[in-house]
Amino acid sequence: PRLLLSGGRDPCLDAAAADALAAEAGAERIEVSGGGHDLPYGPLWQAAAAEIHRWLVRRLGGDLLLLRGDEDLRED
């Protein structure tokens, strides 16, 4: 699975270009509302991280995110 995370206010990659890039890469696109080109380190980095986390859990399952030693928390 592939994810393209883009900002809704990114001056370098508008929504149409982000959609085209995601389609070309075979990726799902999620837009962070109000985010710019600085998603990884800008003021909305926590919103971006939360979107990535939710996407990972939905696509790959919550067990993927367990830390070593927390196997007893695995949902069966």
PDB file of N, CA and C in Angstrom, residues 3-69:
ATOM      1  N   LEU A   3       0.861   5.664   0.308  1.00  0.00           N
ATOM      2  CA  LEU A   3       0.147   6.840   0.772  1.00  0.00           C
ATOM      3  C   LEU A   3       0.863   8.082   0.282  1.00  0.00           C
ATOM      4  N   LEU A   4       0.094   9.017  -0.235  1.00  0.00           N
ATOM      5  CA  LEU A   4       0.600  10.349  -0.538  1.00  0.00           C
ATOM      6  C   LEU A   4      -0.131  11.306   0.379  1.00  0.00           C
ATOM      7  N   LEU A   5       0.601  11.909   1.286  1.00  0.00           N
ATOM      8  CA  LEU A   5       0.032  12.866   2.220  1.00  0.00           C
ATOM      9  C   LEU A   5       0.370  14.253   1.697  1.00  0.00           C
ATOM     10  N   SER A   6      -0.637  15.076   1.515  1.00  0.00           N
ATOM     11  CA  SER A   6      -0.397  16.417   0.987  1.00  0.00           C
ATOM     12  C   SER A   6      -1.128  17.446   1.823  1.00  0.00           C
ATOM     13  N   GLY A   7      -0.631  18.668   1.745  1.00  0.00           N
ATOM     14  CA  GLY A   7      -1.247  19.770   2.471  1.00  0.00           C
ATOM     15  C   GLY A   7      -2.273  20.473   1.611  1.00  0.00           C
ATOM     16  N   GLY A   8      -3.358  20.870   2.212  1.00  0.00           N
ATOM     17  CA  GLY A   8      -4.418  21.560   1.489  1.00  0.00           C
ATOM     18  C   GLY A   8      -4.025  22.939   1.007  1.00  0.00           C
ATOM     19  N   ARG A   9      -2.973  23.513   1.600  1.00  0.00           N
ATOM     20  CA  ARG A   9      -2.520  24.847   1.211  1.00  0.00           C
ATOM     21  C   ARG A   9      -1.082  24.810   0.703  1.00  0.00           C
ATOM     22  N   ASP A  10      -0.678  23.690   0.105  1.00  0.00           N
ATOM     23  CA  ASP A  10       0.683  23.538  -0.413  1.00  0.00           C
ATOM     24  C   ASP A  10       0.827  24.347  -1.699  1.00  0.00           C
ATOM     25  N   PRO A  11       1.691  25.372  -1.709  1.00  0.00           N
ATOM     26  CA  PRO A  11       1.846  26.182  -2.912  1.00  0.00           C
ATOM     27  C   PRO A  11       2.609  25.463  -4.029  1.00  0.00           C
ATOM     28  N   CYS A  12       3.278  24.374  -3.709  1.00  0.00           N
ATOM     29  CA  CYS A  12       4.070  23.647  -4.702  1.00  0.00           C
ATOM     30  C   CYS A  12       3.309  22.482  -5.330  1.00  0.00           C
ATOM     31  N   LEU A  13       2.254  22.012  -4.672  1.00  0.00           N
ATOM     32  CA  LEU A  13       1.522  20.840  -5.154  1.00  0.00           C
ATOM     33  C   LEU A  13       0.037  21.036  -4.851  1.00  0.00           C
ATOM     34  N   ASP A  14      -0.704  21.527  -5.854  1.00  0.00           N
ATOM     35  CA  ASP A  14      -2.138  21.736  -5.623  1.00  0.00           C
ATOM     36  C   ASP A  14      -2.879  20.403  -5.648  1.00  0.00           C
ATOM     37  N   ALA A  15      -4.156  20.426  -5.319  1.00  0.00           N
ATOM     38  CA  ALA A  15      -4.945  19.199  -5.177  1.00  0.00           C
ATOM     39  C   ALA A  15      -4.977  18.385  -6.464  1.00  0.00           C
ATOM     40  N   ALA A  16      -5.127  19.042  -7.603  1.00  0.00           N
ATOM     41  CA  ALA A  16      -5.185  18.316  -8.876  1.00  0.00           C
ATOM     42  C   ALA A  16      -3.857  17.619  -9.168  1.00  0.00           C
ATOM     43  N   ALA A  17      -2.751  18.315  -8.920  1.00  0.00           N
ATOM     44  CA  ALA A  17      -1.434  17.712  -9.149  1.00  0.00           C
ATOM     45  C   ALA A  17      -1.185  16.578  -8.156  1.00  0.00           C
ATOM     46  N   ALA A  18      -1.623  16.757  -6.910  1.00  0.00           N
ATOM     47  CA  ALA A  18      -1.461  15.702  -5.908  1.00  0.00           C
ATOM     48  C   ALA A  18      -2.282  14.467  -6.286  1.00  0.00           C
ATOM     49  N   ASP A  19      -3.499  14.682  -6.778  1.00  0.00           N
ATOM     50  CA  ASP A  19      -4.324  13.557  -7.232  1.00  0.00           C
ATOM     51  C   ASP A  19      -3.646  12.826  -8.389  1.00  0.00           C
ATOM     52  N   ALA A  20      -3.096  13.576  -9.340  1.00  0.00           N
ATOM     53  CA  ALA A  20      -2.424  12.969 -10.497  1.00  0.00           C
ATOM     54  C   ALA A  20      -1.192  12.183 -10.052  1.00  0.00           C
ATOM     55  N   LEU A  21      -0.423  12.746  -9.140  1.00  0.00           N
ATOM     56  CA  LEU A  21       0.769  12.058  -8.638  1.00  0.00           C
ATOM     57  C   LEU A  21       0.388  10.783  -7.902  1.00  0.00           C
ATOM     58  N   ALA A  22      -0.640  10.852  -7.076  1.00  0.00           N
ATOM     59  CA  ALA A  22      -1.096   9.664  -6.346  1.00  0.00           C
ATOM     60  C   ALA A  22      -1.565   8.583  -7.317  1.00  0.00           C
ATOM     61  N   ALA A  23      -2.313   8.980  -8.337  1.00  0.00           N
ATOM     62  CA  ALA A  23      -2.794   8.005  -9.324  1.00  0.00           C
ATOM     63  C   ALA A  23      -1.626   7.359 -10.057  1.00  0.00           C
ATOM     64  N   GLU A  24      -0.648   8.163 -10.430  1.00  0.00           N
ATOM     65  CA  GLU A  24       0.523   7.641 -11.142  1.00  0.00           C
ATOM     66  C   GLU A  24       1.323   6.660 -10.284  1.00  0.00           C
ATOM     67  N   ALA A  25       1.371   6.936  -8.986  1.00  0.00           N
ATOM     68  CA  ALA A  25       2.127   6.084  -8.065  1.00  0.00           C
ATOM     69  C   ALA A  25       1.294   4.928  -7.527  1.00  0.00           C
ATOM     70  N   GLY A  26      -0.004   4.901  -7.845  1.00  0.00           N
ATOM     71  CA  GLY A  26      -0.875   3.869  -7.301  1.00  0.00           C
ATOM     72  C   GLY A  26      -1.068   4.038  -5.805  1.00  0.00           C
ATOM     73  N   ALA A  27      -1.149   5.286  -5.366  1.00  0.00           N
ATOM     74  CA  ALA A  27      -1.236   5.589  -3.941  1.00  0.00           C
ATOM     75  C   ALA A  27      -2.594   6.170  -3.577  1.00  0.00           C
ATOM     76  N   GLU A  28      -2.941   6.016  -2.331  1.00  0.00           N
ATOM     77  CA  GLU A  28      -4.101   6.704  -1.779  1.00  0.00           C
ATOM     78  C   GLU A  28      -3.616   8.084  -1.329  1.00  0.00           C
ATOM     79  N   ARG A  29      -4.427   9.109  -1.574  1.00  0.00           N
ATOM     80  CA  ARG A  29      -4.033  10.449  -1.153  1.00  0.00           C
ATOM     81  C   ARG A  29      -4.904  10.911  -0.004  1.00  0.00           C
ATOM     82  N   ILE A  30      -4.252  11.439   1.014  1.00  0.00           N
ATOM     83  CA  ILE A  30      -4.935  12.057   2.137  1.00  0.00           C
ATOM     84  C   ILE A  30      -4.428  13.487   2.223  1.00  0.00           C
ATOM     85  N   GLU A  31      -5.374  14.408   2.359  1.00  0.00           N
ATOM     86  CA  GLU A  31      -5.021  15.818   2.456  1.00  0.00           C
ATOM     87  C   GLU A  31      -5.163  16.296   3.892  1.00  0.00           C
ATOM     88  N   VAL A  32      -4.138  16.965   4.377  1.00  0.00           N
ATOM     89  CA  VAL A  32      -4.185  17.584   5.698  1.00  0.00           C
ATOM     90  C   VAL A  32      -4.685  19.007   5.494  1.00  0.00           C
ATOM     91  N   SER A  33      -5.871  19.263   5.963  1.00  0.00           N
ATOM     92  CA  SER A  33      -6.497  20.569   5.791  1.00  0.00           C
ATOM     93  C   SER A  33      -5.641  21.666   6.410  1.00  0.00           C
ATOM     94  N   GLY A  34      -5.374  22.688   5.633  1.00  0.00           N
ATOM     95  CA  GLY A  34      -4.595  23.818   6.126  1.00  0.00           C
ATOM     96  C   GLY A  34      -3.100  23.618   6.073  1.00  0.00           C
ATOM     97  N   GLY A  35      -2.662  22.406   5.739  1.00  0.00           N
ATOM     98  CA  GLY A  35      -1.230  22.117   5.697  1.00  0.00           C
ATOM     99  C   GLY A  35      -0.569  22.695   4.466  1.00  0.00           C
ATOM    100  N   GLY A  36       0.673  23.081   4.613  1.00  0.00           N
ATOM    101  CA  GLY A  36       1.451  23.590   3.495  1.00  0.00           C
ATOM    102  C   GLY A  36       2.472  22.573   3.034  1.00  0.00           C
ATOM    103  N   HIS A  37       3.536  23.067   2.430  1.00  0.00           N
ATOM    104  CA  HIS A  37       4.587  22.191   1.932  1.00  0.00           C
ATOM    105  C   HIS A  37       5.500  21.719   3.067  1.00  0.00           C
ATOM    106  N   ASP A  38       5.268  22.240   4.259  1.00  0.00           N
ATOM    107  CA  ASP A  38       6.134  21.944   5.403  1.00  0.00           C
ATOM    108  C   ASP A  38       5.517  20.917   6.357  1.00  0.00           C
ATOM    109  N   LEU A  39       4.685  20.014   5.840  1.00  0.00           N
ATOM    110  CA  LEU A  39       3.994  19.052   6.711  1.00  0.00           C
ATOM    111  C   LEU A  39       4.919  18.277   7.652  1.00  0.00           C
ATOM    112  N   PRO A  40       6.059  17.797   7.204  1.00  0.00           N
ATOM    113  CA  PRO A  40       6.862  16.983   8.125  1.00  0.00           C
ATOM    114  C   PRO A  40       7.405  17.745   9.323  1.00  0.00           C
ATOM    115  N   TYR A  41       7.570  19.061   9.203  1.00  0.00           N
ATOM    116  CA  TYR A  41       8.190  19.803  10.301  1.00  0.00           C
ATOM    117  C   TYR A  41       7.462  21.103  10.643  1.00  0.00           C
ATOM    118  N   GLY A  42       6.403  21.422   9.946  1.00  0.00           N
ATOM    119  CA  GLY A  42       5.653  22.653  10.199  1.00  0.00           C
ATOM    120  C   GLY A  42       4.717  22.529  11.380  1.00  0.00           C
ATOM    121  N   PRO A  43       3.876  23.527  11.567  1.00  0.00           N
ATOM    122  CA  PRO A  43       2.994  23.545  12.729  1.00  0.00           C
ATOM    123  C   PRO A  43       1.946  22.422  12.747  1.00  0.00           C
ATOM    124  N   LEU A  44       1.677  21.818  11.606  1.00  0.00           N
ATOM    125  CA  LEU A  44       0.679  20.731  11.558  1.00  0.00           C
ATOM    126  C   LEU A  44       1.331  19.347  11.513  1.00  0.00           C
ATOM    127  N   TRP A  45       2.574  19.252  11.992  1.00  0.00           N
ATOM    128  CA  TRP A  45       3.253  17.959  11.922  1.00  0.00           C
ATOM    129  C   TRP A  45       2.507  16.888  12.711  1.00  0.00           C
ATOM    130  N   GLN A  46       1.868  17.258  13.806  1.00  0.00           N
ATOM    131  CA  GLN A  46       1.142  16.266  14.603  1.00  0.00           C
ATOM    132  C   GLN A  46      -0.102  15.773  13.860  1.00  0.00           C
ATOM    133  N   ALA A  47      -0.773  16.652  13.142  1.00  0.00           N
ATOM    134  CA  ALA A  47      -1.927  16.242  12.333  1.00  0.00           C
ATOM    135  C   ALA A  47      -1.470  15.306  11.219  1.00  0.00           C
ATOM    136  N   ALA A  48      -0.331  15.614  10.614  1.00  0.00           N
ATOM    137  CA  ALA A  48       0.211  14.749   9.557  1.00  0.00           C
ATOM    138  C   ALA A  48       0.566  13.377  10.124  1.00  0.00           C
ATOM    139  N   ALA A  49       1.232  13.356  11.269  1.00  0.00           N
ATOM    140  CA  ALA A  49       1.604  12.081  11.897  1.00  0.00           C
ATOM    141  C   ALA A  49       0.366  11.272  12.270  1.00  0.00           C
ATOM    142  N   ALA A  50      -0.680  11.935  12.744  1.00  0.00           N
ATOM    143  CA  ALA A  50      -1.916  11.240  13.107  1.00  0.00           C
ATOM    144  C   ALA A  50      -2.578  10.622  11.882  1.00  0.00           C
ATOM    145  N   GLU A  51      -2.571  11.338  10.764  1.00  0.00           N
ATOM    146  CA  GLU A  51      -3.141  10.789   9.524  1.00  0.00           C
ATOM    147  C   GLU A  51      -2.364   9.566   9.065  1.00  0.00           C
ATOM    148  N   ILE A  52      -1.037   9.632   9.135  1.00  0.00           N
ATOM    149  CA  ILE A  52      -0.204   8.487   8.747  1.00  0.00           C
ATOM    150  C   ILE A  52      -0.471   7.311   9.680  1.00  0.00           C
ATOM    151  N   HIS A  53      -0.553   7.570  10.967  1.00  0.00           N
ATOM    152  CA  HIS A  53      -0.828   6.513  11.942  1.00  0.00           C
ATOM    153  C   HIS A  53      -2.164   5.837  11.654  1.00  0.00           C
ATOM    154  N   ARG A  54      -3.217   6.638  11.452  1.00  0.00           N
ATOM    155  CA  ARG A  54      -4.535   6.064  11.145  1.00  0.00           C
ATOM    156  C   ARG A  54      -4.490   5.233   9.871  1.00  0.00           C
ATOM    157  N   TRP A  55      -3.791   5.724   8.857  1.00  0.00           N
ATOM    158  CA  TRP A  55      -3.701   5.012   7.586  1.00  0.00           C
ATOM    159  C   TRP A  55      -2.977   3.674   7.778  1.00  0.00           C
ATOM    160  N   LEU A  56      -1.881   3.689   8.525  1.00  0.00           N
ATOM    161  CA  LEU A  56      -1.141   2.450   8.773  1.00  0.00           C
ATOM    162  C   LEU A  56      -2.003   1.417   9.489  1.00  0.00           C
ATOM    163  N   VAL A  57      -2.723   1.859  10.507  1.00  0.00           N
ATOM    164  CA  VAL A  57      -3.579   0.934  11.255  1.00  0.00           C
ATOM    165  C   VAL A  57      -4.670   0.376  10.350  1.00  0.00           C
ATOM    166  N   ARG A  58      -5.307   1.242   9.546  1.00  0.00           N
ATOM    167  CA  ARG A  58      -6.375   0.778   8.655  1.00  0.00           C
ATOM    168  C   ARG A  58      -5.847  -0.195   7.611  1.00  0.00           C
ATOM    169  N   ARG A  59      -4.692   0.076   7.058  1.00  0.00           N
ATOM    170  CA  ARG A  59      -4.171  -0.747   5.968  1.00  0.00           C
ATOM    171  C   ARG A  59      -3.417  -1.981   6.436  1.00  0.00           C
ATOM    172  N   LEU A  60      -2.643  -1.841   7.509  1.00  0.00           N
ATOM    173  CA  LEU A  60      -1.732  -2.910   7.901  1.00  0.00           C
ATOM    174  C   LEU A  60      -2.075  -3.547   9.232  1.00  0.00           C
ATOM    175  N   GLY A  61      -3.019  -2.960   9.966  1.00  0.00           N
ATOM    176  CA  GLY A  61      -3.454  -3.542  11.230  1.00  0.00           C
ATOM    177  C   GLY A  61      -2.716  -2.965  12.419  1.00  0.00           C
ATOM    178  N   GLY A  62      -3.412  -2.914  13.524  1.00  0.00           N
ATOM    179  CA  GLY A  62      -2.863  -2.356  14.748  1.00  0.00           C
ATOM    180  C   GLY A  62      -1.696  -3.145  15.313  1.00  0.00           C
ATOM    181  N   ASP A  63      -1.658  -4.447  15.058  1.00  0.00           N
ATOM    182  CA  ASP A  63      -0.577  -5.265  15.588  1.00  0.00           C
ATOM    183  C   ASP A  63       0.781  -4.838  15.044  1.00  0.00           C
ATOM    184  N   LEU A  64       0.795  -4.237  13.879  1.00  0.00           N
ATOM    185  CA  LEU A  64       2.040  -3.758  13.285  1.00  0.00           C
ATOM    186  C   LEU A  64       2.725  -2.737  14.186  1.00  0.00           C
ATOM    187  N   LEU A  65       1.935  -2.000  14.955  1.00  0.00           N
ATOM    188  CA  LEU A  65       2.462  -0.904  15.752  1.00  0.00           C
ATOM    189  C   LEU A  65       2.840  -1.299  17.174  1.00  0.00           C
ATOM    190  N   LEU A  66       2.706  -2.575  17.513  1.00  0.00           N
ATOM    191  CA  LEU A  66       3.103  -3.019  18.848  1.00  0.00           C
ATOM    192  C   LEU A  66       4.619  -2.935  19.008  1.00  0.00           C
ATOM    193  N   LEU A  67       5.053  -2.543  20.179  1.00  0.00           N
ATOM    194  CA  LEU A  67       6.476  -2.510  20.471  1.00  0.00           C
ATOM    195  C   LEU A  67       6.942  -3.886  20.916  1.00  0.00           C
ATOM    196  N   ARG A  68       8.207  -4.166  20.687  1.00  0.00           N
ATOM    197  CA  ARG A  68       8.766  -5.436  21.138  1.00  0.00           C
ATOM    198  C   ARG A  68       8.567  -5.529  22.658  1.00  0.00           C
ATOM    199  N   GLY A  69       8.054  -6.639  23.104  1.00  0.00           N
ATOM    200  CA  GLY A  69       7.767  -6.830  24.517  1.00  0.00           C
ATOM    201  C   GLY A  69       6.305  -6.597  24.866  1.00  0.00           C
TER     202      GLY A  69
END
